[in-house]
PDB file of N, CA and C in Angstrom:
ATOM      1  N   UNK A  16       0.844  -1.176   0.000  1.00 42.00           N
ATOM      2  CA  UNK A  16       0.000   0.000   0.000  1.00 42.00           C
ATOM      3  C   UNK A  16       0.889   1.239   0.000  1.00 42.00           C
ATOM      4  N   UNK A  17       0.442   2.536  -0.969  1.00 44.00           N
ATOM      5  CA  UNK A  17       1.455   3.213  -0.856  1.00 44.00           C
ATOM      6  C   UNK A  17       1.203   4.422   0.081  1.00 44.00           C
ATOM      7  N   UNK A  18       1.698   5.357   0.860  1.00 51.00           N
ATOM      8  CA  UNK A  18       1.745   6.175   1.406  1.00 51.00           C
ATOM      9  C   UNK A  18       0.770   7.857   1.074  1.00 51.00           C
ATOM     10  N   UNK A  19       0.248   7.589   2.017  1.00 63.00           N
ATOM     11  CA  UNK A  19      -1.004   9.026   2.251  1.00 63.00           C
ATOM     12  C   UNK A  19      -0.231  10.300   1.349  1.00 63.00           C
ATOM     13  N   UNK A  20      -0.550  10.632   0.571  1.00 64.00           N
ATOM     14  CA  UNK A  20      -0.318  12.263   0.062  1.00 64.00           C
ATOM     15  C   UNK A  20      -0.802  13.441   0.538  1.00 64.00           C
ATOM     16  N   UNK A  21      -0.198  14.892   0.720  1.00 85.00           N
ATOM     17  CA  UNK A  21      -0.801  15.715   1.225  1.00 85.00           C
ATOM     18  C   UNK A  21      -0.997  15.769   2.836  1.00 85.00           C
ATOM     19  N   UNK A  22      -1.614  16.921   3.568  1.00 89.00           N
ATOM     20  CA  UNK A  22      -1.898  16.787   4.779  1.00 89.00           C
ATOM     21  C   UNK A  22      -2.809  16.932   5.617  1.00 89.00           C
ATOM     22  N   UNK A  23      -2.950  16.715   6.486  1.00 95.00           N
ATOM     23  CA  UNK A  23      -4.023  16.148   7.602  1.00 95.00           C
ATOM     24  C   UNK A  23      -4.964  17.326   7.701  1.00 95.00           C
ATOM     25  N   UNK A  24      -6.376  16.775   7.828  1.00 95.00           N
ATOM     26  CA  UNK A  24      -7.332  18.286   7.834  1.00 95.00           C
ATOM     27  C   UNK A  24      -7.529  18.030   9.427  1.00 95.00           C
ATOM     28  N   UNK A  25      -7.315  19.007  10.436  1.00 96.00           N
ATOM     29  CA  UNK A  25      -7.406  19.074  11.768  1.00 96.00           C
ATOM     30  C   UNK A  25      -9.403  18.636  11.675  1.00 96.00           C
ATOM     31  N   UNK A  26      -9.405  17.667  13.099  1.00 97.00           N
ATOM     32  CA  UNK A  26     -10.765  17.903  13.107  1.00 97.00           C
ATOM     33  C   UNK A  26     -11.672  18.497  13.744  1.00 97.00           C
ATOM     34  N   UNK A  27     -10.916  20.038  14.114  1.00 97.00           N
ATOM     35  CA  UNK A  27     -12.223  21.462  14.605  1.00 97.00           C
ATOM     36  C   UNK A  27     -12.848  21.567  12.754  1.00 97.00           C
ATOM     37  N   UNK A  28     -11.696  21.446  11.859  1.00 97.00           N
ATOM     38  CA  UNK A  28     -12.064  22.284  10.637  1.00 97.00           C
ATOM     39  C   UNK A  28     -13.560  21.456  10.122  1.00 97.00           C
ATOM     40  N   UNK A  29     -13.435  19.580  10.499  1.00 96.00           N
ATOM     41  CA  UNK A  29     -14.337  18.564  10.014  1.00 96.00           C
ATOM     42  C   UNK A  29     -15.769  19.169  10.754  1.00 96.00           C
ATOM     43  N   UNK A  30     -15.316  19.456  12.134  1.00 96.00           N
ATOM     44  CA  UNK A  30     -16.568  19.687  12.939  1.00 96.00           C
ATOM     45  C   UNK A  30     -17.078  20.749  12.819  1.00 96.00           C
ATOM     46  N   UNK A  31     -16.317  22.410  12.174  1.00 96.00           N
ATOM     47  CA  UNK A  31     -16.754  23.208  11.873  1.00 96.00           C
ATOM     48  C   UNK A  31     -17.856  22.596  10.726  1.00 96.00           C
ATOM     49  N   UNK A  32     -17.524  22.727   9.534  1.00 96.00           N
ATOM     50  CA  UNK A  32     -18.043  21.941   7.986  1.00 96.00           C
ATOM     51  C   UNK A  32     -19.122  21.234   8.630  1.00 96.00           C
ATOM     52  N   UNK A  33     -19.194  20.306   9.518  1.00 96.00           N
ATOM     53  CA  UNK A  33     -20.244  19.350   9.651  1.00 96.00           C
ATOM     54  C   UNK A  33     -21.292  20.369  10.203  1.00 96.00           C
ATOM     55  N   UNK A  34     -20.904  21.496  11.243  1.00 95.00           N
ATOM     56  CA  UNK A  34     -22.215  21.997  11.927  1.00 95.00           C
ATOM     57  C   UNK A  34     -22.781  23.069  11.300  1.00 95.00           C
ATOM     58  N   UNK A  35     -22.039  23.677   9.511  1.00 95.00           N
ATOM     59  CA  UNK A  35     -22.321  24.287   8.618  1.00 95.00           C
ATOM     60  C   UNK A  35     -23.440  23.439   8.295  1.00 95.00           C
ATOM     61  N   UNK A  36     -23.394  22.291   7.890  1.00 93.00           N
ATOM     62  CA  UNK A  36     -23.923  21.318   7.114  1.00 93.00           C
ATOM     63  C   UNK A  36     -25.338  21.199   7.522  1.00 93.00           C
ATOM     64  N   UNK A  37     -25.446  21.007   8.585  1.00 91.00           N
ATOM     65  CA  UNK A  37     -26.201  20.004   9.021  1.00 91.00           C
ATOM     66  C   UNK A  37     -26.540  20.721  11.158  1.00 91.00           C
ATOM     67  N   UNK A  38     -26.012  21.804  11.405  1.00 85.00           N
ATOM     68  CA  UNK A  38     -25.974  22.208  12.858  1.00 85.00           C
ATOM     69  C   UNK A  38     -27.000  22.456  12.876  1.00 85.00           C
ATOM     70  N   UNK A  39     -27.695  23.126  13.839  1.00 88.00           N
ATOM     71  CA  UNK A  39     -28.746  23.551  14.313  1.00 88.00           C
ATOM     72  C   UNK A  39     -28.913  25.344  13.591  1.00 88.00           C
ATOM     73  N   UNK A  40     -29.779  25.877  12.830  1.00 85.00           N
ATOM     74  CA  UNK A  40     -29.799  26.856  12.390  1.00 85.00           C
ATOM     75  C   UNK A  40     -29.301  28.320  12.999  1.00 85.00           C
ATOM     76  N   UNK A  41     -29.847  28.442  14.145  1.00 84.00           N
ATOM     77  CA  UNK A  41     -29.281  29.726  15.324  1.00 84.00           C
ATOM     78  C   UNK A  41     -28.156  28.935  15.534  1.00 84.00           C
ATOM     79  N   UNK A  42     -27.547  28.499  15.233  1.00 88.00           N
ATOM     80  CA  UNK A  42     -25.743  28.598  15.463  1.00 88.00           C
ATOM     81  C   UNK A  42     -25.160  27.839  14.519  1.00 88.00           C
ATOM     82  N   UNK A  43     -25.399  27.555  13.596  1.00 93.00           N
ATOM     83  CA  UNK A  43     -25.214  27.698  12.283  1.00 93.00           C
ATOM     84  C   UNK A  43     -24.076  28.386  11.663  1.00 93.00           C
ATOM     85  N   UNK A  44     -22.519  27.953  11.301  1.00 95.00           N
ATOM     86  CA  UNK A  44     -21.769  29.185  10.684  1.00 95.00           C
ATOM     87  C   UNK A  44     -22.175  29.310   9.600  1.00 95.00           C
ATOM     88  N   UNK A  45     -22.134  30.325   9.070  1.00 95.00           N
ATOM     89  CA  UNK A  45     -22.478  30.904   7.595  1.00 95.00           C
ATOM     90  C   UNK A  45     -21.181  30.918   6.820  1.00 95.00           C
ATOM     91  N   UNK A  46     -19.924  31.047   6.754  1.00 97.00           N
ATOM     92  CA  UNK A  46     -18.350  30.531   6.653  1.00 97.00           C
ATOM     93  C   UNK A  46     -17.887  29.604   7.871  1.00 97.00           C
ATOM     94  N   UNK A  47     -16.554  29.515   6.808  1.00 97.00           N
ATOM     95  CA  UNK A  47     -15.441  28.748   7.825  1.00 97.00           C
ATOM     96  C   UNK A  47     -14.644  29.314   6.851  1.00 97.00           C
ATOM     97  N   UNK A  48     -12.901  29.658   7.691  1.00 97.00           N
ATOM     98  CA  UNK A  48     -11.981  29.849   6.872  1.00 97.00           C
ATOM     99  C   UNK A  48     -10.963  28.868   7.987  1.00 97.00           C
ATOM    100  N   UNK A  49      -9.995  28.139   6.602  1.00 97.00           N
ATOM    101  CA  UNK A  49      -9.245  27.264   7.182  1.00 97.00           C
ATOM    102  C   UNK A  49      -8.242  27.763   6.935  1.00 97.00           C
ATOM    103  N   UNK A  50      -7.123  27.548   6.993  1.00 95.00           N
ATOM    104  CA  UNK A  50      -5.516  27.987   6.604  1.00 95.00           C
ATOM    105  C   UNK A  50      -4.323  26.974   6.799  1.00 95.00           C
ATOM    106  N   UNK A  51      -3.346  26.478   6.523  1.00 92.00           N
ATOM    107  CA  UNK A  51      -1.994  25.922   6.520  1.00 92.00           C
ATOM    108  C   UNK A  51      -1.770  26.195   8.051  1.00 92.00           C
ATOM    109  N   UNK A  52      -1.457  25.306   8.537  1.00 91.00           N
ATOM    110  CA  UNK A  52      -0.286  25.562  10.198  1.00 91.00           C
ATOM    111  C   UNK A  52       0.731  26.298  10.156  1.00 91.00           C
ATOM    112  N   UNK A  53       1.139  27.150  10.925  1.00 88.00           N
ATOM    113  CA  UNK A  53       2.085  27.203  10.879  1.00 88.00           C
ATOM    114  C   UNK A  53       3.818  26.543  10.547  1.00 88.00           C
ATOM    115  N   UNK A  54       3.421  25.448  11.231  1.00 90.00           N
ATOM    116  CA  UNK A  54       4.583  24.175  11.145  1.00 90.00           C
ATOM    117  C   UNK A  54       4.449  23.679   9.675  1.00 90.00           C
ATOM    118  N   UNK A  55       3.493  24.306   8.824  1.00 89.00           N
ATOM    119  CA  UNK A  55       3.346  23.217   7.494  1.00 89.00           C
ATOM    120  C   UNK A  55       2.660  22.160   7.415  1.00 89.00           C
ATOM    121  N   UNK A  56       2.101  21.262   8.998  1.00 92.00           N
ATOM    122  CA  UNK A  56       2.015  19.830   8.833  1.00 92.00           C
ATOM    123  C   UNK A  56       0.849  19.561   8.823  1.00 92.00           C
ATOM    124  N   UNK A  57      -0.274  20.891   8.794  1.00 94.00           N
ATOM    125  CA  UNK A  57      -1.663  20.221   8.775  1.00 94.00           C
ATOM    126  C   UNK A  57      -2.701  21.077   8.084  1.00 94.00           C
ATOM    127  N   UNK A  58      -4.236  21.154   7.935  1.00 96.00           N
ATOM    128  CA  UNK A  58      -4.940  22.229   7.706  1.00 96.00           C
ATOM    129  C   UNK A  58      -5.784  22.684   9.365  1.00 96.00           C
ATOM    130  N   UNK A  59      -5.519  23.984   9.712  1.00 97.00           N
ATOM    131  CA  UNK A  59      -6.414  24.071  10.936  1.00 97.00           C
ATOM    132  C   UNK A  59      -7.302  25.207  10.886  1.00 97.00           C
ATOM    133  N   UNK A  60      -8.466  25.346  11.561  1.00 97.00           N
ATOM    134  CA  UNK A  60      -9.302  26.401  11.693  1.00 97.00           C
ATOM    135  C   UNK A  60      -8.843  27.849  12.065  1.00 97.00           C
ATOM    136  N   UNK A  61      -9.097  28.725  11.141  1.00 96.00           N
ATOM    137  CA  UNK A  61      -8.782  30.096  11.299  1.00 96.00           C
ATOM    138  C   UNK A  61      -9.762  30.832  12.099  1.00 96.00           C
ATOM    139  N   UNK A  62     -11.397  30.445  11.403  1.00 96.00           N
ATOM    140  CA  UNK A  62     -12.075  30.944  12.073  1.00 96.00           C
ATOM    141  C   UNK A  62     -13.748  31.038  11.307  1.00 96.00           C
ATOM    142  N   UNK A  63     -14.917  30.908  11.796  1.00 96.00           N
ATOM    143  CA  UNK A  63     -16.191  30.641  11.827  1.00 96.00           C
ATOM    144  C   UNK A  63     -16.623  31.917  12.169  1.00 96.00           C
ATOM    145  N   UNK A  64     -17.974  31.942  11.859  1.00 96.00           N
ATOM    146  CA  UNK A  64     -18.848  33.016  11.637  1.00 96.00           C
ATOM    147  C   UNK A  64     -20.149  33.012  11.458  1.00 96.00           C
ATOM    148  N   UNK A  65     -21.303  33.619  11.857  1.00 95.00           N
ATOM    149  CA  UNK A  65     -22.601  33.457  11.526  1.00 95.00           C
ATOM    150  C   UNK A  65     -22.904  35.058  10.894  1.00 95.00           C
ATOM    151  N   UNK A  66     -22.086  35.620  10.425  1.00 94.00           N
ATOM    152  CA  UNK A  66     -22.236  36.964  10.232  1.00 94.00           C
ATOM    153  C   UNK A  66     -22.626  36.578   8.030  1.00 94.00           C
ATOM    154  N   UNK A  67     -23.745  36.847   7.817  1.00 92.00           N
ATOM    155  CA  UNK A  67     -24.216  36.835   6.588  1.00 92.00           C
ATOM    156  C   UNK A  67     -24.200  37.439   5.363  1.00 92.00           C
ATOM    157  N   UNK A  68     -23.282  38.723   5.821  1.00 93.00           N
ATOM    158  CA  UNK A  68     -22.762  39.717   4.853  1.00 93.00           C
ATOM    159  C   UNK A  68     -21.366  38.820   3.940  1.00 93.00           C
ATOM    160  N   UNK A  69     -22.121  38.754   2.816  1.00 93.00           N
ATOM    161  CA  UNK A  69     -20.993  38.181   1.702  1.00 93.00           C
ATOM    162  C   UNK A  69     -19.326  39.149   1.748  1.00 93.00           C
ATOM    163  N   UNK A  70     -19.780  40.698   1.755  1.00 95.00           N
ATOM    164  CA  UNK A  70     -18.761  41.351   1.402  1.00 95.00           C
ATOM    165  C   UNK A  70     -17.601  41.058   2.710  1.00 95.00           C
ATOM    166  N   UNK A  71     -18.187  41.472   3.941  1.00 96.00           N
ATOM    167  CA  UNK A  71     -17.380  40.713   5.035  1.00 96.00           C
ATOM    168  C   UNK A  71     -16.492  39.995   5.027  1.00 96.00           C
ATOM    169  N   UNK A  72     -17.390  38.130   4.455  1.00 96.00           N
ATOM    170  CA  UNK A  72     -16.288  37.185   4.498  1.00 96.00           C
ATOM    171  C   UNK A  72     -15.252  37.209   3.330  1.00 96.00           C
ATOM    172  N   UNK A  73     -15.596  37.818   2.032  1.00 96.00           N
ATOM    173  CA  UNK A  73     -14.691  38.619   1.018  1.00 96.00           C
ATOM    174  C   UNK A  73     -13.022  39.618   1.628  1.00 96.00           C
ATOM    175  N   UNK A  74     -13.936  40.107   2.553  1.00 96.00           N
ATOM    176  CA  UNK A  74     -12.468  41.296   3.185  1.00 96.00           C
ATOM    177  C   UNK A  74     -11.888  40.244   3.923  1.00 96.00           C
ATOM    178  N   UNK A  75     -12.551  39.296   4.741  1.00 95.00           N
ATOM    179  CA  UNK A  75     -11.404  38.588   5.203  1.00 95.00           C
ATOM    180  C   UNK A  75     -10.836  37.634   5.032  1.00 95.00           C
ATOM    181  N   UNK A  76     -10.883  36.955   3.284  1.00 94.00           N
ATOM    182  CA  UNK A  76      -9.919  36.320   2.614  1.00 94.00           C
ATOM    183  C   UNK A  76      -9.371  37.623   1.867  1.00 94.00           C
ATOM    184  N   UNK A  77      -9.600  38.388   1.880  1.00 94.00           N
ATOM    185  CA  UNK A  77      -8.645  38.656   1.187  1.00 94.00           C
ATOM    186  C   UNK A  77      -7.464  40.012   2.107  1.00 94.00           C
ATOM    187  N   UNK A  78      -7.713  40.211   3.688  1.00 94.00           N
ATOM    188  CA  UNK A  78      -6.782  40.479   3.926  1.00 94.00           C
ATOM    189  C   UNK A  78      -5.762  39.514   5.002  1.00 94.00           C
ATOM    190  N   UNK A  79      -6.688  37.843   4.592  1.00 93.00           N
ATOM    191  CA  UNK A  79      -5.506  37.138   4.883  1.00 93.00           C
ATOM    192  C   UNK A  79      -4.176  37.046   4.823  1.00 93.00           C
ATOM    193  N   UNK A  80      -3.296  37.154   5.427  1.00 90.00           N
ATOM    194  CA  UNK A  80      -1.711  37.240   5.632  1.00 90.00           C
ATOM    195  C   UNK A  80      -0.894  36.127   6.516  1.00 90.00           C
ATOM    196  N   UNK A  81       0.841  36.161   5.733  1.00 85.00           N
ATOM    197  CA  UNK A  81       0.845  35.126   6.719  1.00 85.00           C
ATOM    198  C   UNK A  81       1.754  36.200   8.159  1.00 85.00           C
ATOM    199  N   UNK A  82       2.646  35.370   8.754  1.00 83.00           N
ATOM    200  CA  UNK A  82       3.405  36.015   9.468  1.00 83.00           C
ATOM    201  C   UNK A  82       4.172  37.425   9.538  1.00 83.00           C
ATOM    202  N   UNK A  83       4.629  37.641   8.136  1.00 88.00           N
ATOM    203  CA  UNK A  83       5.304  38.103   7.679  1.00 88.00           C
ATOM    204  C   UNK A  83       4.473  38.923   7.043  1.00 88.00           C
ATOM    205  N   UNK A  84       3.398  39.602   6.967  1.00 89.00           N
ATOM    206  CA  UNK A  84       2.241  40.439   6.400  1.00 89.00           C
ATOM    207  C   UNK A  84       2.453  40.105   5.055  1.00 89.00           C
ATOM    208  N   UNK A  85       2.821  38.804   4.593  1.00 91.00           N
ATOM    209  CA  UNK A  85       2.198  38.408   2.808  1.00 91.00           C
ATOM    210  C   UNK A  85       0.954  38.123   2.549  1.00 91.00           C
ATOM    211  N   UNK A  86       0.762  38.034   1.688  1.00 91.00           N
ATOM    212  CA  UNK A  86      -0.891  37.878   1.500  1.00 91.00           C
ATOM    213  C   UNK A  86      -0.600  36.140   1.287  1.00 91.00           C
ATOM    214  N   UNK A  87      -1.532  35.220   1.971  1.00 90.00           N
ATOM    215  CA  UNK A  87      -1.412  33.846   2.424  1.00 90.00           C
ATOM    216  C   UNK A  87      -2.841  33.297   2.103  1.00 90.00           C
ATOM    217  N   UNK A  88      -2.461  32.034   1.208  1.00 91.00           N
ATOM    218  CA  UNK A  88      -3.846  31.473   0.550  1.00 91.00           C
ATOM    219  C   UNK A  88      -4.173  30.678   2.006  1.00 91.00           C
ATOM    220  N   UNK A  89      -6.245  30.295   1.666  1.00 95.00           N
ATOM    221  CA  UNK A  89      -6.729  30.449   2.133  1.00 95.00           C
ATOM    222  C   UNK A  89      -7.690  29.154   2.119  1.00 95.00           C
ATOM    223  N   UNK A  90      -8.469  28.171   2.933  1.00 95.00           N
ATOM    224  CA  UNK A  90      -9.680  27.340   2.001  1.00 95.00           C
ATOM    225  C   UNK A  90     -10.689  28.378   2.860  1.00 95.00           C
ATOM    226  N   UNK A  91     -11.774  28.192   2.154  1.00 96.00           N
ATOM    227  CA  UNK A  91     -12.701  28.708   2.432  1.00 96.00           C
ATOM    228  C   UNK A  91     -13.997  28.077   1.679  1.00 96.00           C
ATOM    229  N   UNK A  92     -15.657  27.902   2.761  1.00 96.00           N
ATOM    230  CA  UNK A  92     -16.623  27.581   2.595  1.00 96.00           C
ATOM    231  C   UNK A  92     -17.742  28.470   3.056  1.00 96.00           C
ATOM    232  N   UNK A  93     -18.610  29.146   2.262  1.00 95.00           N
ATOM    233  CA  UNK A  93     -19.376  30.065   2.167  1.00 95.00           C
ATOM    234  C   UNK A  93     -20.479  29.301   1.965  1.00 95.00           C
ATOM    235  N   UNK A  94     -21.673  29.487   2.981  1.00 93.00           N
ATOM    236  CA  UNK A  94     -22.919  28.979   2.942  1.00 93.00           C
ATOM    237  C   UNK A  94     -24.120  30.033   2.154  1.00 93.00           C
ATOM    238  N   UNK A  95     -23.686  29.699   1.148  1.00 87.00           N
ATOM    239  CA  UNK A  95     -24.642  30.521   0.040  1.00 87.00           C
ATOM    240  C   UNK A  95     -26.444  30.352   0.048  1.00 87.00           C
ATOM    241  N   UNK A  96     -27.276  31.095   0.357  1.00 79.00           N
ATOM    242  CA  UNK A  96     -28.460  31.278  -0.063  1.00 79.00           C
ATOM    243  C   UNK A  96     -28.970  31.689  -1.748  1.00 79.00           C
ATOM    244  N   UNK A  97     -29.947  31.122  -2.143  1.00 77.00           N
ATOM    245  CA  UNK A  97     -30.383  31.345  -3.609  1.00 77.00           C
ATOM    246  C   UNK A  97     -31.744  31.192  -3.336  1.00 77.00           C
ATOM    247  N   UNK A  98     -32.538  31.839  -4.197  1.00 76.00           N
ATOM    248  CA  UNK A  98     -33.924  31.701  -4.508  1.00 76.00           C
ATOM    249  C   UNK A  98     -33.920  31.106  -5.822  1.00 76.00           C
ATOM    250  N   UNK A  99     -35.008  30.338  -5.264  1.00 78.00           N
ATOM    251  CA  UNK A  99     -34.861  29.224  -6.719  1.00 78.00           C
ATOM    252  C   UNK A  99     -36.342  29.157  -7.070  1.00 78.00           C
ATOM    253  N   UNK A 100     -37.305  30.873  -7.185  1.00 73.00           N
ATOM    254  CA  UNK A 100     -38.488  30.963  -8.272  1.00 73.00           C
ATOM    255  C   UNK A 100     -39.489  30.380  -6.508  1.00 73.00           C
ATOM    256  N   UNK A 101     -40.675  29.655  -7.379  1.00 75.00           N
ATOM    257  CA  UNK A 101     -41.493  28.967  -6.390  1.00 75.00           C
ATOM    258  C   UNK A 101     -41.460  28.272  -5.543  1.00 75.00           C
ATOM    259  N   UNK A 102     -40.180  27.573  -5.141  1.00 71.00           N
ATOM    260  CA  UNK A 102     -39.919  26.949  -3.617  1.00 71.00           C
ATOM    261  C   UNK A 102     -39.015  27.362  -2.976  1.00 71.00           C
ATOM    262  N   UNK A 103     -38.948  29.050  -3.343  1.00 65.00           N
ATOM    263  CA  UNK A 103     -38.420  29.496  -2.240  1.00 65.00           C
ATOM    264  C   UNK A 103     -36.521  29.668  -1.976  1.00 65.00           C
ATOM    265  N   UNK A 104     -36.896  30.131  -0.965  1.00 66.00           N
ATOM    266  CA  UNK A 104     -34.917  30.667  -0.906  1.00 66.00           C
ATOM    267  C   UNK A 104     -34.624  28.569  -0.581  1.00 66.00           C
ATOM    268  N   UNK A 105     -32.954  28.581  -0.967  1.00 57.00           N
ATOM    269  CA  UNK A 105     -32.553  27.536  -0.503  1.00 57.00           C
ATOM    270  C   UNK A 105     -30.845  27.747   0.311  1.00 57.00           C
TER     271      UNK A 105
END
């Protein structure tokens, strides 16, 4: 068997994602932003939100930085609303 590629997603980031998914609505994040470790060796939670303003979670990928005030990529999951006509927002 050959050896795992890539690295480990911490699991606050799984449990964030899951209570996006599927949490209870009043606490509900509306994002998650994940980021690289410091050390390199994993993905960990940056930080959650129930705040619904798109432009918001926009400013804060994009004045993500790393240590060194570079601008530092980012994952990110945005719980998008749509109206979809006669059944309503989804």
């Amino acid at each position: 068997m050959s050896d795992r590629s890539g690295i480990p997603v911490a699991e606050e980031c799984i449990s964030a994602f899951n209570q996006l998914r599927s949490g209870p609505e009043a606490t509900r994040p509306k994002f998650i932003i994940c980021q690289i470790s410091d050390d390199k060796k994993s993905i960990v939670l940056e930080e959650t939100s129930t705040e619904k303003d798109w432009d918001f979670f926009r400013m804060k990928l994009c004045e993500a930085a790393d240590e060194d005030g570079d601008p530092a990529p980012r994952y990110a999951i945005y719980d998008m609303e749509y109206d979809i006509g006669s059944e309503g927002k989804q």
